[in-house]
């Protein structure tokens, strides 16, 4: 993928010049970019097919050990599809021995009762199963698999039967948001404990397909109203299921405090060992360090990439003089870069940003449905982006 803007070398920051940083409490281990599905809103980089070799089991174990030494407490196994890795049980067992609270984030494809038992015995705490929609046709269309929906239903029930919290994730967008009531009903039928109704955030493949995915304001408002009605209904019935409704940035007037600040509590390690302050940061014109070459402690505290957007000195106006900068840290650096070409700009979501018109234009476009075909997330399409 071509990267425009000024490139930044990831050399060591001189001792004494490191910026203030918290502990990386949340470690996301993206074990692989391999995946049997082709979701057009996947957060993996567009050029994932051109990334380096995956870390070995031994290298991942060292990452987990060093992360725990730094203070990481919560560990997510993600991908791609982490079930593709044959060493997942071994990594789960290591995570338990180190004292992590571990979470498997999975599509459910490749999961079975034998693996669930093995994961439980190894010490896995939590499994999140993702769905594309509440009905088979739309789910399988978005996943690019005719077997996906039936397998997800089976595995969601098995997860519950094996004593895990039932955590379901639905990415909502133009093609499924009008059936939010059916999505919630399905979650009730499955006995879900937590449900994340996460409206698409436009990075990676989702940005590539934004015109086909972004719901209109009317669709979003209706979905939020229905969700609130179900919250009231569930509470009245004594059902403890928790519904979490995540509004897309594009319909806000102030940006989110992305990752609670750059390089403050969140650390991602990608399949090839690149360390990132968020899972989308690889899209930036910054050279991030690799765990093959440096310890996580050195990366977290002294690498240029992790220090680059810490603090407030890097900010341009209007962020630099904004009285809200300590709340939102200028918003999302990836979103600023993807929409303006400069990661140091104010997040265009903010109404104070001189680039806010780009968000307003996207909202207007969402009022006119785009029926163009999706660019599906698969290796063939990724190799096109590798060459561009």
Coordinates of C-alpha atoms in Angstrom, one line a residue:
X1 CA 0.0 0.0 0.0
X2 CA 1.4 3.4 -0.9
X3 CA 1.7 5.8 2.0
X4 CA 1.7 9.5 1.4
X5 CA 2.9 12.2 3.8
X6 CA 6.1 12.5 5.7
X7 CA 7.6 9.2 6.7
X8 CA 9.0 8.8 10.2
X9 CA 11.9 6.5 11.2
X10 CA 11.4 4.4 14.3
X11 CA 14.7 5.0 16.0
X12 CA 15.2 5.1 19.7
X13 CA 14.1 8.2 21.6
X14 CA 17.1 9.4 23.6
X15 CA 16.9 8.5 27.3
X16 CA 15.3 11.3 29.3
X17 CA 13.3 12.5 26.3
X18 CA 10.6 9.7 26.4
X19 CA 7.1 11.1 26.8
X20 CA 4.9 10.1 29.7
X21 CA 3.2 6.8 29.2
X22 CA 0.9 4.6 31.3
X23 CA 1.0 0.8 31.3
X24 CA -0.2 -1.3 28.4
X25 CA -3.1 -2.8 30.3
X26 CA -4.7 -4.3 27.2
X27 CA -2.6 -6.5 24.9
X28 CA -4.1 -7.5 21.5
X29 CA -2.3 -10.5 20.0
X30 CA -3.2 -10.6 16.3
X31 CA -2.0 -14.1 15.7
X32 CA -2.7 -14.4 12.0
X33 CA -4.2 -12.5 9.0
X34 CA -5.5 -15.8 7.6
X35 CA -9.3 -16.1 7.7
X36 CA -12.0 -18.2 6.1
X37 CA -14.3 -15.2 5.8
X38 CA -14.2 -12.2 3.4
X39 CA -16.0 -9.5 5.5
X40 CA -16.0 -6.2 3.6
X41 CA -15.6 -4.2 6.8
X42 CA -12.6 -6.1 8.2
X43 CA -10.1 -4.0 10.2
X44 CA -7.1 -5.8 8.9
X45 CA -4.8 -3.7 6.6
X46 CA -5.7 -3.7 2.9
X47 CA -2.2 -5.1 2.1
X48 CA -2.3 -7.9 4.6
X49 CA -1.2 -10.4 1.9
X50 CA 2.1 -8.7 1.6
X51 CA 3.1 -8.8 5.3
X52 CA 5.9 -10.8 6.7
X53 CA 6.0 -14.3 8.2
X54 CA 4.0 -15.0 11.3
X55 CA 5.7 -15.1 14.7
X56 CA 6.5 -18.5 16.0
X57 CA 5.0 -20.0 19.1
X58 CA 8.2 -19.3 21.1
X59 CA 8.2 -15.6 19.9
X60 CA 4.5 -15.2 20.9
X61 CA 5.3 -16.7 24.3
X62 CA 8.1 -14.1 24.8
X63 CA 5.6 -11.3 23.8
X64 CA 3.1 -12.5 26.4
X65 CA 5.8 -12.7 29.1
X66 CA 7.1 -9.2 28.3
X67 CA 3.6 -7.8 28.1
X68 CA 2.8 -9.1 31.6
X69 CA 6.0 -7.7 33.0
X70 CA 4.9 -4.3 31.6
X71 CA 1.6 -4.6 33.5
X72 CA -0.7 -5.9 30.8
X73 CA -3.7 -7.6 32.4
X74 CA -6.2 -8.3 29.6
X75 CA -5.2 -10.3 26.6
X76 CA -7.1 -10.6 23.3
X77 CA -6.4 -13.4 20.8
X78 CA -7.5 -12.0 17.5
X79 CA -6.7 -12.1 13.7
X80 CA -7.8 -12.8 11.0
X81 CA -9.2 -15.9 12.5
X82 CA -7.0 -17.0 15.5
X83 CA -8.4 -20.5 15.3
X84 CA -6.2 -21.0 12.3
X85 CA -3.2 -21.2 14.6
X86 CA -2.4 -24.7 15.6
X87 CA -0.6 -23.5 18.8
X88 CA -3.6 -21.6 20.3
X89 CA -4.1 -24.0 23.2
X90 CA -0.4 -23.6 24.1
X91 CA -0.7 -19.8 24.0
X92 CA -3.8 -19.8 26.1
X93 CA -2.1 -22.1 28.7
X94 CA 0.8 -19.7 28.8
X95 CA -1.5 -16.7 29.2
X96 CA -3.2 -18.4 32.2
X97 CA 0.1 -19.2 33.9
X98 CA 1.2 -15.6 33.5
X99 CA -2.1 -14.3 35.1
X100 CA -3.8 -12.7 32.1
X101 CA -7.6 -12.5 31.7
X102 CA -7.7 -13.9 28.2
X103 CA -10.3 -13.4 25.5
X104 CA -10.7 -15.2 22.2
X105 CA -12.3 -13.1 19.4
X106 CA -13.5 -15.4 16.7
X107 CA -15.9 -15.9 13.8
X108 CA -16.7 -19.3 15.1
X109 CA -15.5 -21.0 11.9
X110 CA -13.1 -23.7 12.8
X111 CA -14.5 -24.0 16.3
X112 CA -15.8 -27.3 17.7
X113 CA -16.7 -28.9 21.0
X114 CA -13.3 -30.6 21.3
X115 CA -11.5 -27.2 20.9
X116 CA -13.9 -25.5 23.4
X117 CA -13.0 -28.2 26.0
X118 CA -9.3 -27.8 25.3
X119 CA -9.5 -24.0 25.6
X120 CA -11.4 -24.3 28.9
X121 CA -8.9 -26.7 30.3
X122 CA -6.0 -24.5 29.2
X123 CA -7.6 -21.5 31.1
X124 CA -9.4 -19.3 28.5
X125 CA -11.7 -16.9 30.3
X126 CA -13.9 -15.4 27.6
X127 CA -15.0 -16.1 24.0
X128 CA -16.6 -13.4 21.7
X129 CA -18.4 -14.8 18.6
X130 CA -19.0 -12.4 15.8
X131 CA -22.1 -12.5 13.5
X132 CA -22.6 -10.6 10.2
X133 CA -26.4 -10.5 10.4
X134 CA -29.5 -12.1 12.0
X135 CA -30.5 -14.1 9.0
X136 CA -28.6 -16.6 7.0
X137 CA -28.8 -15.0 3.6
X138 CA -27.4 -11.6 4.6
X139 CA -24.9 -13.1 7.0
X140 CA -23.4 -15.5 4.4
X141 CA -23.4 -12.9 1.7
X142 CA -21.3 -10.6 3.9
X143 CA -19.1 -13.4 5.1
X144 CA -18.5 -14.8 1.7
X145 CA -19.3 -18.3 3.0
X146 CA -22.5 -20.4 2.6
X147 CA -21.8 -22.3 5.8
X148 CA -21.0 -19.4 8.1
X149 CA -24.3 -18.6 9.7
X150 CA -25.2 -22.2 10.7
X151 CA -21.8 -22.7 12.2
X152 CA -22.0 -19.5 14.2
X153 CA -25.3 -20.5 15.7
X154 CA -24.0 -23.9 16.7
X155 CA -20.8 -22.5 18.2
X156 CA -22.6 -19.7 20.1
X157 CA -24.8 -22.3 21.8
X158 CA -21.7 -24.5 22.5
X159 CA -19.9 -21.5 24.0
X160 CA -22.8 -21.0 26.4
X161 CA -23.0 -24.7 27.2
X162 CA -19.3 -24.8 28.1
X163 CA -19.8 -22.1 30.8
X164 CA -18.3 -19.1 29.1
X165 CA -20.0 -15.7 29.2
X166 CA -22.1 -15.5 26.0
X167 CA -20.6 -12.4 24.2
X168 CA -21.9 -11.7 20.7
X169 CA -20.7 -9.0 18.4
X170 CA -22.7 -7.6 15.4
X171 CA -21.1 -5.1 13.2
X172 CA -24.1 -3.0 12.0
X173 CA -24.3 -1.1 8.7
X174 CA -26.7 -0.3 5.9
X175 CA -27.3 -3.9 5.0
X176 CA -28.4 -5.1 8.5
X177 CA -29.2 -2.1 10.7
X178 CA -32.9 -2.1 9.7
X179 CA -33.2 -5.5 11.3
X180 CA -31.8 -4.5 14.6
X181 CA -34.9 -5.8 16.3
X182 CA -34.3 -9.3 14.8
X183 CA -30.6 -9.1 15.8
X184 CA -31.6 -8.5 19.4
X185 CA -34.3 -11.2 19.3
X186 CA -31.7 -13.7 18.1
X187 CA -29.4 -12.7 20.9
X188 CA -32.2 -13.3 23.4
X189 CA -32.9 -16.7 21.9
X190 CA -29.2 -17.6 22.2
X191 CA -29.1 -16.5 25.9
X192 CA -26.5 -13.8 25.3
X193 CA -25.0 -12.1 28.4
X194 CA -23.4 -9.2 26.4
X195 CA -24.2 -7.9 22.9
X196 CA -22.1 -5.4 21.1
X197 CA -24.0 -3.6 18.3
X198 CA -21.0 -1.9 16.8
X199 CA -21.9 0.4 13.9
X200 CA -19.1 0.2 11.3
X201 CA -16.0 2.3 12.0
X202 CA -14.4 3.3 8.7
X203 CA -10.8 2.0 8.6
X204 CA -9.2 -0.7 6.5
X205 CA -11.7 -2.6 4.3
X206 CA -14.6 -0.7 5.8
X207 CA -13.3 2.6 4.5
X208 CA -12.8 1.0 1.1
X209 CA -16.5 0.0 1.2
X210 CA -17.9 3.0 3.1
X211 CA -20.3 4.1 0.4
X212 CA -22.0 0.7 0.4
X213 CA -21.9 0.3 4.2
X214 CA -22.6 3.6 5.9
X215 CA -26.2 3.9 7.2
X216 CA -28.2 7.1 6.9
X217 CA -28.9 9.2 10.0
X218 CA -32.5 8.0 9.9
X219 CA -31.5 4.4 10.0
X220 CA -29.0 5.0 12.8
X221 CA -31.5 6.9 14.9
X222 CA -34.2 4.2 14.4
X223 CA -31.7 1.5 15.4
X224 CA -30.7 3.4 18.6
X225 CA -34.4 4.0 19.5
X226 CA -35.2 0.3 19.1
X227 CA -32.1 -0.7 21.1
X228 CA -33.2 1.6 24.0
X229 CA -36.7 0.1 23.9
X230 CA -35.3 -3.4 24.2
X231 CA -33.1 -2.3 27.1
X232 CA -36.2 -1.1 28.9
X233 CA -38.1 -4.4 28.0
X234 CA -35.2 -6.6 29.2
X235 CA -34.9 -4.7 32.5
X236 CA -38.7 -5.0 33.1
X237 CA -38.4 -8.8 32.5
X238 CA -35.4 -9.1 34.7
X239 CA -33.2 -10.3 31.8
X240 CA -29.6 -9.3 32.6
X241 CA -28.5 -9.2 29.0
X242 CA -26.5 -6.1 28.3
X243 CA -26.9 -4.2 25.0
X244 CA -23.9 -2.0 24.0
X245 CA -24.7 0.3 21.1
X246 CA -21.7 1.9 19.5
X247 CA -22.4 4.9 17.3
X248 CA -20.1 5.5 14.3
X249 CA -17.7 8.4 14.6
X250 CA -19.1 9.9 11.4
X251 CA -22.3 11.0 13.2
X252 CA -20.6 12.7 16.1
X253 CA -19.5 16.3 16.5
X254 CA -16.6 15.6 18.8
X255 CA -14.1 12.8 18.3
X256 CA -13.6 9.9 20.7
X257 CA -10.6 9.7 23.0
X258 CA -9.1 7.1 20.8
X259 CA -7.5 4.3 22.7
X260 CA -7.7 6.6 25.8
X261 CA -4.7 8.4 24.3
X262 CA -1.9 7.3 22.0
X263 CA 0.4 4.7 23.6
X264 CA -1.2 4.9 27.0
X265 CA -3.1 1.7 27.8
X266 CA -3.4 -0.3 24.5
X267 CA -0.7 -2.4 22.7
X268 CA -1.2 -4.5 19.5
X269 CA 1.2 -7.0 18.1
X270 CA 0.5 -8.0 14.5
X271 CA 1.1 -11.5 13.0
X272 CA 4.6 -10.5 11.8
X273 CA 5.6 -9.0 15.1
X274 CA 5.0 -5.3 14.3
X275 CA 4.0 -3.5 17.5
X276 CA 1.3 -0.8 17.2
X277 CA -0.5 1.6 19.6
X278 CA -3.8 0.6 18.0
X279 CA -4.8 -2.1 15.5
X280 CA -5.2 0.5 12.6
X281 CA -1.9 2.4 13.1
X282 CA -0.1 0.3 10.4
X283 CA -1.8 2.5 7.9
X284 CA 0.1 5.6 9.0
X285 CA 3.4 6.8 7.4
X286 CA 5.3 5.8 10.5
X287 CA 7.8 2.9 10.8
X288 CA 6.8 0.9 13.9
X289 CA 9.2 -1.4 15.7
X290 CA 9.1 -5.2 15.6
X291 CA 9.2 -7.5 18.6
X292 CA 11.7 -9.7 16.7
X293 CA 14.3 -6.9 17.1
X294 CA 13.4 -5.2 20.4
X295 CA 11.8 -6.0 23.7
X296 CA 8.2 -4.8 24.4
X297 CA 9.5 -2.6 27.2
X298 CA 11.9 -0.8 24.9
X299 CA 9.2 -0.5 22.2
X300 CA 6.6 0.9 24.7
X301 CA 8.8 3.4 26.4
X302 CA 11.5 4.4 23.9
X303 CA 10.4 3.8 20.3
X304 CA 9.7 6.8 18.1
X305 CA 6.4 5.3 16.9
X306 CA 4.9 5.0 20.4
X307 CA 6.2 8.4 21.5
X308 CA 5.2 10.2 18.4
X309 CA 1.7 11.3 19.3
X310 CA 1.9 11.1 23.1
X311 CA 1.3 14.3 25.0
X312 CA 0.2 17.5 23.2
X313 CA 3.3 19.1 21.6
X314 CA 2.6 17.4 18.3
X315 CA -0.8 19.1 17.9
X316 CA -1.7 21.7 15.3
X317 CA -4.5 24.2 15.7
X318 CA -7.4 24.0 16.5
X319 CA -6.4 21.1 18.8
X320 CA -3.3 22.8 20.4
X321 CA -5.4 25.6 22.0
X322 CA -8.6 23.6 22.5
X323 CA -9.9 23.2 26.0
X324 CA -11.1 19.7 25.2
X325 CA -7.7 18.3 24.1
X326 CA -7.2 16.6 27.5
X327 CA -10.5 14.7 27.0
X328 CA -10.2 13.6 23.3
X329 CA -6.4 14.0 22.6
X330 CA -7.3 15.4 19.2
X331 CA -9.3 12.3 18.2
X332 CA -8.1 9.5 16.1
X333 CA -4.7 9.8 14.3
X334 CA -5.6 7.1 11.8
X335 CA -8.9 8.8 10.9
X336 CA -7.1 12.1 10.5
X337 CA -4.5 10.6 8.2
X338 CA -7.0 8.6 6.1
X339 CA -9.3 11.6 5.5
X340 CA -6.8 14.5 5.3
X341 CA -3.4 12.9 4.5
X342 CA -1.8 14.3 7.7
X343 CA -2.0 12.3 10.9
X344 CA -1.2 15.5 12.9
X345 CA -4.4 17.2 11.8
X346 CA -7.5 17.4 14.0
X347 CA -9.8 14.4 13.6
X348 CA -12.3 15.5 10.9
X349 CA -15.1 14.2 13.0
X350 CA -14.7 17.2 15.2
X351 CA -16.9 20.1 14.2
X352 CA -13.9 22.5 14.9
X353 CA -11.7 20.7 12.4
X354 CA -11.2 22.6 9.1
X355 CA -11.7 19.3 7.4
X356 CA -15.1 18.6 9.0
X357 CA -16.8 19.0 5.6
X358 CA -15.4 15.6 4.6
X359 CA -17.5 14.0 7.4
X360 CA -20.6 16.1 6.3
X361 CA -20.1 15.0 2.7
X362 CA -20.0 11.3 3.9
X363 CA -23.3 11.8 5.8
X364 CA -24.9 13.3 2.7
X365 CA -23.7 10.4 0.6
X366 CA -25.2 7.9 3.0
X367 CA -28.6 9.4 2.2
X368 CA -28.2 8.0 -1.3
X369 CA -27.7 4.2 -1.2
X370 CA -24.8 2.9 -3.2
X371 CA -25.5 -0.5 -4.8
X372 CA -22.0 -1.0 -6.1
X373 CA -20.4 -4.4 -5.4
X374 CA -18.3 -4.8 -2.3
X375 CA -14.5 -5.1 -2.4
X376 CA -14.3 -8.2 -0.3
X377 CA -11.5 -8.8 2.1
X378 CA -9.5 -11.7 0.6
X379 CA -6.0 -12.4 -0.4
X380 CA -6.6 -11.8 -4.1
X381 CA -7.9 -8.3 -3.5
X382 CA -5.2 -7.7 -0.9
X383 CA -2.5 -8.4 -3.4
X384 CA -4.0 -5.7 -5.7
X385 CA -3.4 -3.2 -2.8
X386 CA 0.1 -4.6 -2.3
X387 CA 0.9 -3.5 -5.9
X388 CA -0.8 -0.1 -5.7

